[in-house]
JSON list of C-alpha atoms and ligand atoms in Angstrom, two decimals:
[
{"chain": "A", "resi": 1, "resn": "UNK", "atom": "CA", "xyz": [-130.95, -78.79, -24.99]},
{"chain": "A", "resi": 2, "resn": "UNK", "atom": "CA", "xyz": [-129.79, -80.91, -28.18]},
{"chain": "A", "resi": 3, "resn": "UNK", "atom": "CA", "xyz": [-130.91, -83.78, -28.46]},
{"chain": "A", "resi": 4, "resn": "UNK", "atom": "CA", "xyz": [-127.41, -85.53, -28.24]},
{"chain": "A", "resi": 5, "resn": "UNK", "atom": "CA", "xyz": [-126.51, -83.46, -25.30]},
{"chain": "A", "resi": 6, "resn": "UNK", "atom": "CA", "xyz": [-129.92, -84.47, -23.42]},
{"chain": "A", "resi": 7, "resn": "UNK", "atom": "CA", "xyz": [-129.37, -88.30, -24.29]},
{"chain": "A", "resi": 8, "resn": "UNK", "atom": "CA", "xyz": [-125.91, -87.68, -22.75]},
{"chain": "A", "resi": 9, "resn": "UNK", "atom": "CA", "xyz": [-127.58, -86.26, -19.65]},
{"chain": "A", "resi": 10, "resn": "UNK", "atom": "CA", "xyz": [-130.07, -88.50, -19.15]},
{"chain": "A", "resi": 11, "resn": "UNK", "atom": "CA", "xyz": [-127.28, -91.46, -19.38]},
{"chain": "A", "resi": 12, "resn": "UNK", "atom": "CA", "xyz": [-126.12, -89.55, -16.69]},
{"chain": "A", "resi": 13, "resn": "UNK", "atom": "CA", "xyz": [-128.97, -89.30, -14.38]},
{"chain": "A", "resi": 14, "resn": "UNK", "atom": "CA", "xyz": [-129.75, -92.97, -14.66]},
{"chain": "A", "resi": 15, "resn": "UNK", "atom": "CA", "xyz": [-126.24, -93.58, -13.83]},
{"chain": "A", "resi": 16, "resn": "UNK", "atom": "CA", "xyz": [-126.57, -91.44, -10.39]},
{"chain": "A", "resi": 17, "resn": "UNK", "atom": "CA", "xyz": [-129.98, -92.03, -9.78]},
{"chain": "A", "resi": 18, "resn": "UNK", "atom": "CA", "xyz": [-129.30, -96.27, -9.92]},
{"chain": "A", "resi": 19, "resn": "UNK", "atom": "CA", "xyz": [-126.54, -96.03, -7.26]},
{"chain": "A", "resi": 20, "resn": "UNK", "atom": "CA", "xyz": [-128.69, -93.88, -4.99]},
{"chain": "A", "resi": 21, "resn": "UNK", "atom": "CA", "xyz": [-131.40, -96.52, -5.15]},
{"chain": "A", "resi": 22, "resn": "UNK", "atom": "CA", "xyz": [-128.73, -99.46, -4.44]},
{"chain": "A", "resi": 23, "resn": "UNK", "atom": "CA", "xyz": [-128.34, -97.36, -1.11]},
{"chain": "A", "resi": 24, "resn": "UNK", "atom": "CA", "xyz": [-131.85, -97.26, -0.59]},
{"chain": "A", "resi": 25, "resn": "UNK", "atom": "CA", "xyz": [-132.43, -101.28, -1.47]},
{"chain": "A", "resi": 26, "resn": "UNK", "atom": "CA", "xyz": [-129.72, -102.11, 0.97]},
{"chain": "A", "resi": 27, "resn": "UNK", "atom": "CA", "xyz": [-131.11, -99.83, 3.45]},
{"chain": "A", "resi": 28, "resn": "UNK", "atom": "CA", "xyz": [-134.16, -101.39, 3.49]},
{"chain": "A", "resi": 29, "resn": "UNK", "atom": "CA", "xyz": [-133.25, -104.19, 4.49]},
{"chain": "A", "resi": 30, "resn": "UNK", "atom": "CA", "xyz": [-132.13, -105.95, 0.87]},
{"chain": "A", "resi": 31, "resn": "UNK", "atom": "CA", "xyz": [-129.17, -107.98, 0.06]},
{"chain": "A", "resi": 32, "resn": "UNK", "atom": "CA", "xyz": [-129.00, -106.21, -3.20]},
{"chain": "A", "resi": 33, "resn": "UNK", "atom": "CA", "xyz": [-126.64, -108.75, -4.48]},
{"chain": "A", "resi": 34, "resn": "UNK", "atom": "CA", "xyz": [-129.48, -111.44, -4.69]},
{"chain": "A", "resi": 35, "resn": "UNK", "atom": "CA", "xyz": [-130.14, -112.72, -8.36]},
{"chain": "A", "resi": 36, "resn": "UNK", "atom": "CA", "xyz": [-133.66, -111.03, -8.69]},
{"chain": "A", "resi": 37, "resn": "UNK", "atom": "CA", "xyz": [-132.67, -107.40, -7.33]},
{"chain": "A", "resi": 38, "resn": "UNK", "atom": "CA", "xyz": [-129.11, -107.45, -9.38]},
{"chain": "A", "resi": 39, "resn": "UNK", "atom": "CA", "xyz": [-130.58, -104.95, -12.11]},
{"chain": "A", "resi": 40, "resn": "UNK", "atom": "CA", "xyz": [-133.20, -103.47, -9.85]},
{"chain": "A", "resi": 41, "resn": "UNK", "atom": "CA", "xyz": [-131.63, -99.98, -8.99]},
{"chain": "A", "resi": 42, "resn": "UNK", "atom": "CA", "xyz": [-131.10, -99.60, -12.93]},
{"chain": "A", "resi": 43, "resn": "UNK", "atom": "CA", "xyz": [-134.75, -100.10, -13.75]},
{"chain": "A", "resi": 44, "resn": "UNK", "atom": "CA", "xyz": [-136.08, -98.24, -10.92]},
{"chain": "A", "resi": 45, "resn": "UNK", "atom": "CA", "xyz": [-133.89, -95.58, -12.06]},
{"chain": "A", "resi": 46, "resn": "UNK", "atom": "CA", "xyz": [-135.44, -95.43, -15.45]},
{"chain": "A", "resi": 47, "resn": "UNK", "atom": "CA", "xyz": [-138.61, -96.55, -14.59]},
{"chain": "A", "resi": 48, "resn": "UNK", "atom": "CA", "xyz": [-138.36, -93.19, -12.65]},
{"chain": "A", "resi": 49, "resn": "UNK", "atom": "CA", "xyz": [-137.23, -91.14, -15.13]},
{"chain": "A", "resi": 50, "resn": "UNK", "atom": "CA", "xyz": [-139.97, -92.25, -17.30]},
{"chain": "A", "resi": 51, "resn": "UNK", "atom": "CA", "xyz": [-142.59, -91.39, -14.92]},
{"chain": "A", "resi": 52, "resn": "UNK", "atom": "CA", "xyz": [-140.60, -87.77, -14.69]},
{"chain": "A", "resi": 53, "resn": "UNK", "atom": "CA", "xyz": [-140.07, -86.76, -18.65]},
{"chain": "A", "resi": 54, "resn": "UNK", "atom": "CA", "xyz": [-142.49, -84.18, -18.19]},
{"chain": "A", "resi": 55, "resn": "UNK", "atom": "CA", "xyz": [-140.21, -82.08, -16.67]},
{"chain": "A", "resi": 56, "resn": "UNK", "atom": "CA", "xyz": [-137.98, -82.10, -20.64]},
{"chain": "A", "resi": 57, "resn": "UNK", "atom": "CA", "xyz": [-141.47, -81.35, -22.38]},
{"chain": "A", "resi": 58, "resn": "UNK", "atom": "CA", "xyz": [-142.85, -78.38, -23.93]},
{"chain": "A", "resi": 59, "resn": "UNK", "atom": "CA", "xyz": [-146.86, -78.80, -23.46]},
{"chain": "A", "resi": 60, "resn": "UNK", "atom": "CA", "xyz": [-147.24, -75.75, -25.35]},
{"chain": "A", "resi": 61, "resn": "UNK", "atom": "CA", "xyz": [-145.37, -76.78, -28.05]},
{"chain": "A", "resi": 62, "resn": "UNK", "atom": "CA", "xyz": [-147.16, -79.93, -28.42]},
{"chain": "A", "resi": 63, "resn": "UNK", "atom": "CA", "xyz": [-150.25, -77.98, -29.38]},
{"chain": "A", "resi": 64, "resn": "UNK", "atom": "CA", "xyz": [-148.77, -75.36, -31.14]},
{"chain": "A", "resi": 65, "resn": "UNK", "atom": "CA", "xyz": [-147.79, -78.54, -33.39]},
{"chain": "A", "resi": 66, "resn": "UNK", "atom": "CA", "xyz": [-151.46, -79.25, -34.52]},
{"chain": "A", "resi": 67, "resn": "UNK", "atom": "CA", "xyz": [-153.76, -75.88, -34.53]},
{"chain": "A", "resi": 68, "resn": "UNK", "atom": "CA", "xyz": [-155.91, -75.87, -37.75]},
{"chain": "A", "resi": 69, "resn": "UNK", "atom": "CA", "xyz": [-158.09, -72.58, -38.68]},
{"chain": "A", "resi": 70, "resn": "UNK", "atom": "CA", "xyz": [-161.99, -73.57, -38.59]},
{"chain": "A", "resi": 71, "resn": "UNK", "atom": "CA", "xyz": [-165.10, -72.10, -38.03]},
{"chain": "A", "resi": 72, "resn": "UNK", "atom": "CA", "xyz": [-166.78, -74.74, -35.65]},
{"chain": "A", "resi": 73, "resn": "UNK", "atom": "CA", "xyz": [-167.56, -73.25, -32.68]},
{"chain": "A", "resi": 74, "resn": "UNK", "atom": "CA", "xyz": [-169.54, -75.67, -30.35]},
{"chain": "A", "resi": 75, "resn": "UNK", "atom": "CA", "xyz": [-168.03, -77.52, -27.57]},
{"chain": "A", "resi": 76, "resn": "UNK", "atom": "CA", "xyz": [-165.02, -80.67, -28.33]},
{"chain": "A", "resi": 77, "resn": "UNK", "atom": "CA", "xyz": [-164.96, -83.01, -25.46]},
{"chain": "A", "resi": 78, "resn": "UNK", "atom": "CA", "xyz": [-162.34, -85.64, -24.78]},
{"chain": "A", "resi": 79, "resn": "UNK", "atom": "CA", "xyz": [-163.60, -87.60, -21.48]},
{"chain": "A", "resi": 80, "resn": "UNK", "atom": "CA", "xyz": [-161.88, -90.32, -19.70]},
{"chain": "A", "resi": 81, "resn": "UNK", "atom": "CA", "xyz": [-158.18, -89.90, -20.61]},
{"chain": "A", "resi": 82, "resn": "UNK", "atom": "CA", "xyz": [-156.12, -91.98, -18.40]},
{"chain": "A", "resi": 83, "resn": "UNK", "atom": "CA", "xyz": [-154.22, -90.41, -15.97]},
{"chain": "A", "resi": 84, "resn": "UNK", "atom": "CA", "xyz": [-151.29, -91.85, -14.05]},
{"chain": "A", "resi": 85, "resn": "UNK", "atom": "CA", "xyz": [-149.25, -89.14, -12.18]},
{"chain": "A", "resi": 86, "resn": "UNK", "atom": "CA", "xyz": [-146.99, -89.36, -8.70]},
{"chain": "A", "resi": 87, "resn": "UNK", "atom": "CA", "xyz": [-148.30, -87.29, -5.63]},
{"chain": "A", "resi": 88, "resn": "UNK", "atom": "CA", "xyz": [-145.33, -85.32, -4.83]},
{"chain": "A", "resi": 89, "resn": "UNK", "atom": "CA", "xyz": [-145.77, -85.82, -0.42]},
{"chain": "A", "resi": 90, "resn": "UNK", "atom": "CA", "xyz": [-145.02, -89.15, -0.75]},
{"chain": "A", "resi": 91, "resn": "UNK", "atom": "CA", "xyz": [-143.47, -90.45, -4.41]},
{"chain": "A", "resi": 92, "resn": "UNK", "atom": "CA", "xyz": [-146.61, -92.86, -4.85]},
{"chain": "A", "resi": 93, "resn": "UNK", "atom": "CA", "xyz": [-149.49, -92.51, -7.98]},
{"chain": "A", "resi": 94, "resn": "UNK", "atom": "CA", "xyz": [-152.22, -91.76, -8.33]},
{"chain": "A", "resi": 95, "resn": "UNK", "atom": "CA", "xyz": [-154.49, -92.12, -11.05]},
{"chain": "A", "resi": 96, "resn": "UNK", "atom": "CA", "xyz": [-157.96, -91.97, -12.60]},
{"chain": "A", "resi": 97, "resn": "UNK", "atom": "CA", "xyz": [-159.35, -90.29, -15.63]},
{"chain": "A", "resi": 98, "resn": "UNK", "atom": "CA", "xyz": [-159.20, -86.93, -16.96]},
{"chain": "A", "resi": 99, "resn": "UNK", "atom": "CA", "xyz": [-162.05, -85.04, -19.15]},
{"chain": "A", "resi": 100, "resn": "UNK", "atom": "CA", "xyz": [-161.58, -81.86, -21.14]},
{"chain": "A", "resi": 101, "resn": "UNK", "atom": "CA", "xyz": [-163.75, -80.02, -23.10]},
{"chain": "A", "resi": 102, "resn": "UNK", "atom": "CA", "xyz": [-162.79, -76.48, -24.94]},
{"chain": "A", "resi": 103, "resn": "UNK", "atom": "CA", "xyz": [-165.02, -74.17, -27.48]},
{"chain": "A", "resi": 104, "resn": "UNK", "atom": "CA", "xyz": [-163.14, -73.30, -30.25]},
{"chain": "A", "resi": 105, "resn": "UNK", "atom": "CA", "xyz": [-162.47, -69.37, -31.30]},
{"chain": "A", "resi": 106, "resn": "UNK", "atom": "CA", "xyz": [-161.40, -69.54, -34.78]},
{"chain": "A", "resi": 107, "resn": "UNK", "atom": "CA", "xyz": [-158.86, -72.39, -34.08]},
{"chain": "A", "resi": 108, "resn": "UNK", "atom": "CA", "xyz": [-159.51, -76.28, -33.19]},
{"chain": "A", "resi": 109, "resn": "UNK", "atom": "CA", "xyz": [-156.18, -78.33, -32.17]},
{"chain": "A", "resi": 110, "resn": "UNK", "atom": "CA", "xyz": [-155.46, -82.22, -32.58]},
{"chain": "A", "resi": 111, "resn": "UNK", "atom": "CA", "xyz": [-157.74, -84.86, -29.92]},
{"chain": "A", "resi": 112, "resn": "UNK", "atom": "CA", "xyz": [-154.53, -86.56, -29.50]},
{"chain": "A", "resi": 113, "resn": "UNK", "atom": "CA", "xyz": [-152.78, -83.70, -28.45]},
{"chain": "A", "resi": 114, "resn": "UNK", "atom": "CA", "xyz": [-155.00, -82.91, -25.26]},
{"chain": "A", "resi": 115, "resn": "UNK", "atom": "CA", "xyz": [-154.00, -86.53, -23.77]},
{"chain": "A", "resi": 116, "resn": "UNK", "atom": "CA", "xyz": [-150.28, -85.74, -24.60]},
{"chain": "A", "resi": 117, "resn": "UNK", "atom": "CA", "xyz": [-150.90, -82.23, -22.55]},
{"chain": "A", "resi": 118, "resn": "UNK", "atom": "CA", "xyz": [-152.05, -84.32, -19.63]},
{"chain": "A", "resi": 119, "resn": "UNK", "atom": "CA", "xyz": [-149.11, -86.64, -19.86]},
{"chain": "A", "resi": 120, "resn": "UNK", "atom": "CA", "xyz": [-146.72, -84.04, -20.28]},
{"chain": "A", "resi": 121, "resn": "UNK", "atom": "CA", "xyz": [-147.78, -82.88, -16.79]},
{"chain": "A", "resi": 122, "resn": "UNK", "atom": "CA", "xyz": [-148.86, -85.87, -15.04]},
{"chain": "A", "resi": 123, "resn": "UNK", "atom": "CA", "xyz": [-145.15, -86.80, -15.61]},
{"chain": "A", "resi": 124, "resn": "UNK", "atom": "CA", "xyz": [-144.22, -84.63, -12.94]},
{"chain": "A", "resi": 125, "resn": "UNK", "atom": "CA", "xyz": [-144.20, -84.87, -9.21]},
{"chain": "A", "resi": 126, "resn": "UNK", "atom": "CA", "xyz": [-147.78, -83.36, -8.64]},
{"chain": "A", "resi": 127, "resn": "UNK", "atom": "CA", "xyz": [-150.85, -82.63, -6.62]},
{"chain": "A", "resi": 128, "resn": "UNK", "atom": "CA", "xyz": [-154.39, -83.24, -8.42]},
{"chain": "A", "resi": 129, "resn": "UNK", "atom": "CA", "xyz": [-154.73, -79.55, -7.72]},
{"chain": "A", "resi": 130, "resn": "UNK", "atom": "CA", "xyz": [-152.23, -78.12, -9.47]},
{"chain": "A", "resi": 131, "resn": "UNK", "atom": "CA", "xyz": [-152.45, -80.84, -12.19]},
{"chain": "A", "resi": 132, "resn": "UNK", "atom": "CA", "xyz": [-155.98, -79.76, -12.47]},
{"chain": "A", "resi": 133, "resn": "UNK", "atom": "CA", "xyz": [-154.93, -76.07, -13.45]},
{"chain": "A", "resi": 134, "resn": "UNK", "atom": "CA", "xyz": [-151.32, -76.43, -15.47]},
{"chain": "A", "resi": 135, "resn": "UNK", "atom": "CA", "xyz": [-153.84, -78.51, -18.03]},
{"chain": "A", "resi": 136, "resn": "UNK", "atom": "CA", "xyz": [-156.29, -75.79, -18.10]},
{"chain": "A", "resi": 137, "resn": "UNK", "atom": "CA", "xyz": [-153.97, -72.53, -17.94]},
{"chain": "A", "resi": 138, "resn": "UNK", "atom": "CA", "xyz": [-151.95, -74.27, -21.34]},
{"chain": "A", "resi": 139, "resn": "UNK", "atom": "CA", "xyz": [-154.75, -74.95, -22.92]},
{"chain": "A", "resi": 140, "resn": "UNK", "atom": "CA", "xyz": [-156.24, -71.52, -22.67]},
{"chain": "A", "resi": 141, "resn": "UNK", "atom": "CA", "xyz": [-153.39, -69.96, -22.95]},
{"chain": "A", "resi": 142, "resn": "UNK", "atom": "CA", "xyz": [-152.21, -71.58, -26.28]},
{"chain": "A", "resi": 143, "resn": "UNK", "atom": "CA", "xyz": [-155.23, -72.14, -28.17]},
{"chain": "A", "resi": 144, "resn": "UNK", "atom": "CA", "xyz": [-156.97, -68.86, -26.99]},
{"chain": "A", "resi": 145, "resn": "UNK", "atom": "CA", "xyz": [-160.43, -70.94, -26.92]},
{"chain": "A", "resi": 146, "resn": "UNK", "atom": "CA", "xyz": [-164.00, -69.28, -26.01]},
{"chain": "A", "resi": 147, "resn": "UNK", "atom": "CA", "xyz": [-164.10, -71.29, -23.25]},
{"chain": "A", "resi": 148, "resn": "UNK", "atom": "CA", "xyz": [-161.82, -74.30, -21.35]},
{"chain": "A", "resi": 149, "resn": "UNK", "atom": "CA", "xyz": [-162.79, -76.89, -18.75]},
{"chain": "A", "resi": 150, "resn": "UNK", "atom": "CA", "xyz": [-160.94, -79.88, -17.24]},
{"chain": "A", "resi": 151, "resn": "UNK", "atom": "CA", "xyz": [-162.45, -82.47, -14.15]},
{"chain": "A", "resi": 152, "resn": "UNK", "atom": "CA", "xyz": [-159.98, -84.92, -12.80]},
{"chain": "A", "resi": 153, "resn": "UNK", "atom": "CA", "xyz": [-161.11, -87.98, -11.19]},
{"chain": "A", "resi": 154, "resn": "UNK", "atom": "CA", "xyz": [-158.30, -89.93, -9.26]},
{"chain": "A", "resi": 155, "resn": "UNK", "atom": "CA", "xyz": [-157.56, -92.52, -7.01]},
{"chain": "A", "resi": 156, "resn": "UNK", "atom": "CA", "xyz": [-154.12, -91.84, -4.40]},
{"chain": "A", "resi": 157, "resn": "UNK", "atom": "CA", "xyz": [-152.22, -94.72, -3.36]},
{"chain": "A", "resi": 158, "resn": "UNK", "atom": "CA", "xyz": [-150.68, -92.74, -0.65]},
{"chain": "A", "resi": 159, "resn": "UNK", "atom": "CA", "xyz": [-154.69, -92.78, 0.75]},
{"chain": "A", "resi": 160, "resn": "UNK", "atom": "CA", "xyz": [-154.52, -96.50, -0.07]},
{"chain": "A", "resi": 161, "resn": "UNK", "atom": "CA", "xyz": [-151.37, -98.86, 0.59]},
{"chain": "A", "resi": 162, "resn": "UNK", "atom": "CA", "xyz": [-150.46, -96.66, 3.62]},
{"chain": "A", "resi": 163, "resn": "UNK", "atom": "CA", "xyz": [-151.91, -94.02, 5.92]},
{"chain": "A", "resi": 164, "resn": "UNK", "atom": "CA", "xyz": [-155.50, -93.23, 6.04]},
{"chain": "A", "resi": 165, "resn": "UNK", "atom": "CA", "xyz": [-155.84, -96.83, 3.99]},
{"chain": "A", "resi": 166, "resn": "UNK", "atom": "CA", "xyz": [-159.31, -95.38, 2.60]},
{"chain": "A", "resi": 167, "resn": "UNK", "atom": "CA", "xyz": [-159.80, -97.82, -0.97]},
{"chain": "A", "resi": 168, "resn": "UNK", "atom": "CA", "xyz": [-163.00, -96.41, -2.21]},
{"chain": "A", "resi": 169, "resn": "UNK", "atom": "CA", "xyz": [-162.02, -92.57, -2.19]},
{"chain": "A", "resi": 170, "resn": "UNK", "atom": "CA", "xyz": [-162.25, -90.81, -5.19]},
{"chain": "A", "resi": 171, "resn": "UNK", "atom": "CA", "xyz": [-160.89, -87.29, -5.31]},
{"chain": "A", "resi": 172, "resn": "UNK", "atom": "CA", "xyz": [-162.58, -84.85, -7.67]},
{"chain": "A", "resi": 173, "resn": "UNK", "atom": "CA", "xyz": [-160.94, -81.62, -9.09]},
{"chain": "A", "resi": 174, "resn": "UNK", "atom": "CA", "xyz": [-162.50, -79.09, -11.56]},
{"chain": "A", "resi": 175, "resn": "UNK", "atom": "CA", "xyz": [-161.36, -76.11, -13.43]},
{"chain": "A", "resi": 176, "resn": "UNK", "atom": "CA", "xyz": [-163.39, -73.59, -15.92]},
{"chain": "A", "resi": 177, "resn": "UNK", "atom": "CA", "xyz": [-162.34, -70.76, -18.01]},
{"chain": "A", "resi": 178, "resn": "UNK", "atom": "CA", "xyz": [-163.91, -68.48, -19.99]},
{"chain": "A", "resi": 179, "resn": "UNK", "atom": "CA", "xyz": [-167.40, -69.64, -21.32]},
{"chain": "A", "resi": 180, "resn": "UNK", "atom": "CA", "xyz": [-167.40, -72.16, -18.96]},
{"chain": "A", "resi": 181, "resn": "UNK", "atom": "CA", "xyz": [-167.72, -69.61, -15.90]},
{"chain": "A", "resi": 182, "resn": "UNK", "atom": "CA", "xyz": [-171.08, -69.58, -17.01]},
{"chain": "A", "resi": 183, "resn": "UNK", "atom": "CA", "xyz": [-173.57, -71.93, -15.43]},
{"chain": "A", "resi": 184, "resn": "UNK", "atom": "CA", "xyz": [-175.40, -73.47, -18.19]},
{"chain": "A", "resi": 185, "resn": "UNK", "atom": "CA", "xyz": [-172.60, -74.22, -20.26]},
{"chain": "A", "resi": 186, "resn": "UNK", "atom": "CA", "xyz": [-170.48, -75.73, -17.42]},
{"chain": "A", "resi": 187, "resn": "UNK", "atom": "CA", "xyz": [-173.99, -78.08, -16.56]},
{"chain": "A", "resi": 188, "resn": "UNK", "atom": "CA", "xyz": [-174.06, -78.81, -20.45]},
{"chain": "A", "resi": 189, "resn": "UNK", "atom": "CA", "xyz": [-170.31, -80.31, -20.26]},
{"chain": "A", "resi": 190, "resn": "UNK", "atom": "CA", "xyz": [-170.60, -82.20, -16.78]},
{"chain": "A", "resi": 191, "resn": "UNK", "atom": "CA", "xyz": [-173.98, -83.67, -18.38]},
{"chain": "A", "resi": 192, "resn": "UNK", "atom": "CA", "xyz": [-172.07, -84.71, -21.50]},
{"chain": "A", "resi": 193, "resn": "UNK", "atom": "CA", "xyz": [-169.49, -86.31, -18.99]},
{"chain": "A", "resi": 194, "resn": "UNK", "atom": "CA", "xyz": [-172.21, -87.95, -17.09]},
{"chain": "A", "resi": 195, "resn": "UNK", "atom": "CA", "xyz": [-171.64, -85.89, -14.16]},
{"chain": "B", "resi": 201, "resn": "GTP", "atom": "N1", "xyz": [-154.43, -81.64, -1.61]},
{"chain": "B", "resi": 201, "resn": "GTP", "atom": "C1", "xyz": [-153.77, -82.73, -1.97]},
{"chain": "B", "resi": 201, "resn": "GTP", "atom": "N2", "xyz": [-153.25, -83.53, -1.02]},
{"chain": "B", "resi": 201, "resn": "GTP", "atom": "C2", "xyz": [-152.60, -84.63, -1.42]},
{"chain": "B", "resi": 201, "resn": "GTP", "atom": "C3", "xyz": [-152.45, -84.99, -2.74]},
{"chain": "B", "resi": 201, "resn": "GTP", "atom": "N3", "xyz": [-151.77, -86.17, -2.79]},
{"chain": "B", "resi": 201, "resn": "GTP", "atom": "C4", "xyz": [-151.53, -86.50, -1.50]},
{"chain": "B", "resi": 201, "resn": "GTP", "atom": "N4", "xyz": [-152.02, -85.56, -0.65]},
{"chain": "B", "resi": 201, "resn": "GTP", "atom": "C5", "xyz": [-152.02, -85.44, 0.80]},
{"chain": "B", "resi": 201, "resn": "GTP", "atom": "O1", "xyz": [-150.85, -84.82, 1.27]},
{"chain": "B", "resi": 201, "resn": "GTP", "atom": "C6", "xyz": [-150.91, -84.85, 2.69]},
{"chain": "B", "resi": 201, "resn": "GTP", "atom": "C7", "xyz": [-149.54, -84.83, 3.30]},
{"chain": "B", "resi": 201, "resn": "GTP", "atom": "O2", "xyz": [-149.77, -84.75, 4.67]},
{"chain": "B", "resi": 201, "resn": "GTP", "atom": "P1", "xyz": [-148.69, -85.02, 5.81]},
{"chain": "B", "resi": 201, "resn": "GTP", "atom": "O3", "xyz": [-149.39, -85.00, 7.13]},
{"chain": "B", "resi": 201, "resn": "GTP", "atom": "O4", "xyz": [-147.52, -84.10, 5.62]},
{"chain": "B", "resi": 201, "resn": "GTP", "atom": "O5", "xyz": [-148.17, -86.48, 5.44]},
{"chain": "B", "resi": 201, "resn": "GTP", "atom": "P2", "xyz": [-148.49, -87.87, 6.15]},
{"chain": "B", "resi": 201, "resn": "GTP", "atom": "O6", "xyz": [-148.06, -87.83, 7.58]},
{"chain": "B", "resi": 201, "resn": "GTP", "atom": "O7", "xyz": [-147.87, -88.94, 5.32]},
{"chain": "B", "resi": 201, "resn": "GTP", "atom": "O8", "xyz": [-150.08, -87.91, 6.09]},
{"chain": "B", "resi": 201, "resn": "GTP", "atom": "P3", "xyz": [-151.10, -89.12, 5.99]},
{"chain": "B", "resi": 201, "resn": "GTP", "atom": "O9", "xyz": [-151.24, -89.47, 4.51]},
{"chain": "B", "resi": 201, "resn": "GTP", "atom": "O10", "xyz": [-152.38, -88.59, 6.55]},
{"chain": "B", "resi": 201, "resn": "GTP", "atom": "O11", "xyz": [-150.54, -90.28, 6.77]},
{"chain": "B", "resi": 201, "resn": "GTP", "atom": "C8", "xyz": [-151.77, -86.07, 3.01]},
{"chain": "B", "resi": 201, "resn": "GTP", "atom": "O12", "xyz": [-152.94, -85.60, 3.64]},
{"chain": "B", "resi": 201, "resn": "GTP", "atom": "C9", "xyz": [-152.08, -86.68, 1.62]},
{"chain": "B", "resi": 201, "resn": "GTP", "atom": "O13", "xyz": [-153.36, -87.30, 1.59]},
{"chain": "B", "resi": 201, "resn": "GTP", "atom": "C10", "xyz": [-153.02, -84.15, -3.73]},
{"chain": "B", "resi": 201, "resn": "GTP", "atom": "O14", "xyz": [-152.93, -84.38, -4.94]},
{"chain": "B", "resi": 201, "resn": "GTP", "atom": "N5", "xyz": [-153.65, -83.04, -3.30]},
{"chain": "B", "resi": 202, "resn": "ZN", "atom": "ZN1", "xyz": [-149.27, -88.90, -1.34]}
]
């Protein structure tokens, strides 16, 4: 979409999404005409939004952006990216860190675009699961690497304000392409990532 038509949409959505959430306020229990909640459905609205722009990003395109040719080919590690994402069951975060490590083949791409590929789809409504492998599966598909590996370590506040009400749980997800199937090389990254 253009980028003046998308600014016109997203106007839009924060316009529909704020009177939804003056529904919800109210229904709540809120007098939504109280001082202090007067401009609350407007910034929930876009405080939503914000937590949702993955959904008008291109991951791959934001490593297509920054792939240089180069001959190293050992392993690149990034480790403890912070991650905030929403758990799609119940519209609360979670968060924690991410690591990612790739070996190059023929091609090494920007550090600073790995955390952007993470944002891109922790900006969703997600589960660590999926999360876990949309990082991976653009990574390896984009850059073509030898191998590709990505461990997510998170927190759910869904496990922690409400239900279960568990504080200390820390939920661990793993993915591994390529030379990273193999066993030594896989031990050589979690090593490097203190695992
Ligand atoms: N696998 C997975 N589950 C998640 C994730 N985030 C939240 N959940 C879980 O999603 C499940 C939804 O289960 P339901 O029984 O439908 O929802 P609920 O009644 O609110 O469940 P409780 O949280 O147990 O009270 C819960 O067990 C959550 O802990 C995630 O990223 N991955
Ligand atoms: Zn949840």
């Amino acid at each position: 979409m253009p980028y003046k038509k998308f600014e016109e949409y997203n106007i839009q959505v924060t316009d529909d999404v704020k009177n939804r959430y003056k529904n919800i306020i109210k229904d709540l229990g809120e007098d939504t005409k109280r001082d202090g909640l007067l401009k609350t459905p407007e910034r929930a609205a876009k405080a939503m939004q914000f937590l949702t722009q993955g959904y008008h990003q291109d991951p791959v395109d934001i490593l297509k952006s920054a792939m240089f040719k180069e001959s190293y080919n050992e392993m690149v590690i990034v480790k403890d990216i912070e991650l905030y994402s929403l758990c799609e069951h119940h519209i609360l975060p979670f968060f924690g860190k991410v690591h990612i490590a790739y070996i190059p083949n023929g091609q090494i791409v920007g550090l600073s675009k790995l955390p952007r590929v993470v944002d891109v789809f922790a900006r969703r409504l997600q589960v660590q699961e999926r999360l876990t492998e949309q990082i991976l599966d653009c990574i390896n598909g984009t850059l073509k690497p030898q191998g590709v590996a990505v461990v997510i370590e998170a927190s759910h506040m869904c496990m922690m304000m409400r239900g279960v009400q568990k504080q200390n749980s820390i939920t661990t997800t793993s993915g591994f392409r390529g030379q990273f199937e193999k066993i030594e090389t896989r031990n050589e990254f979690l090593k490097l990532i203190g695992k």
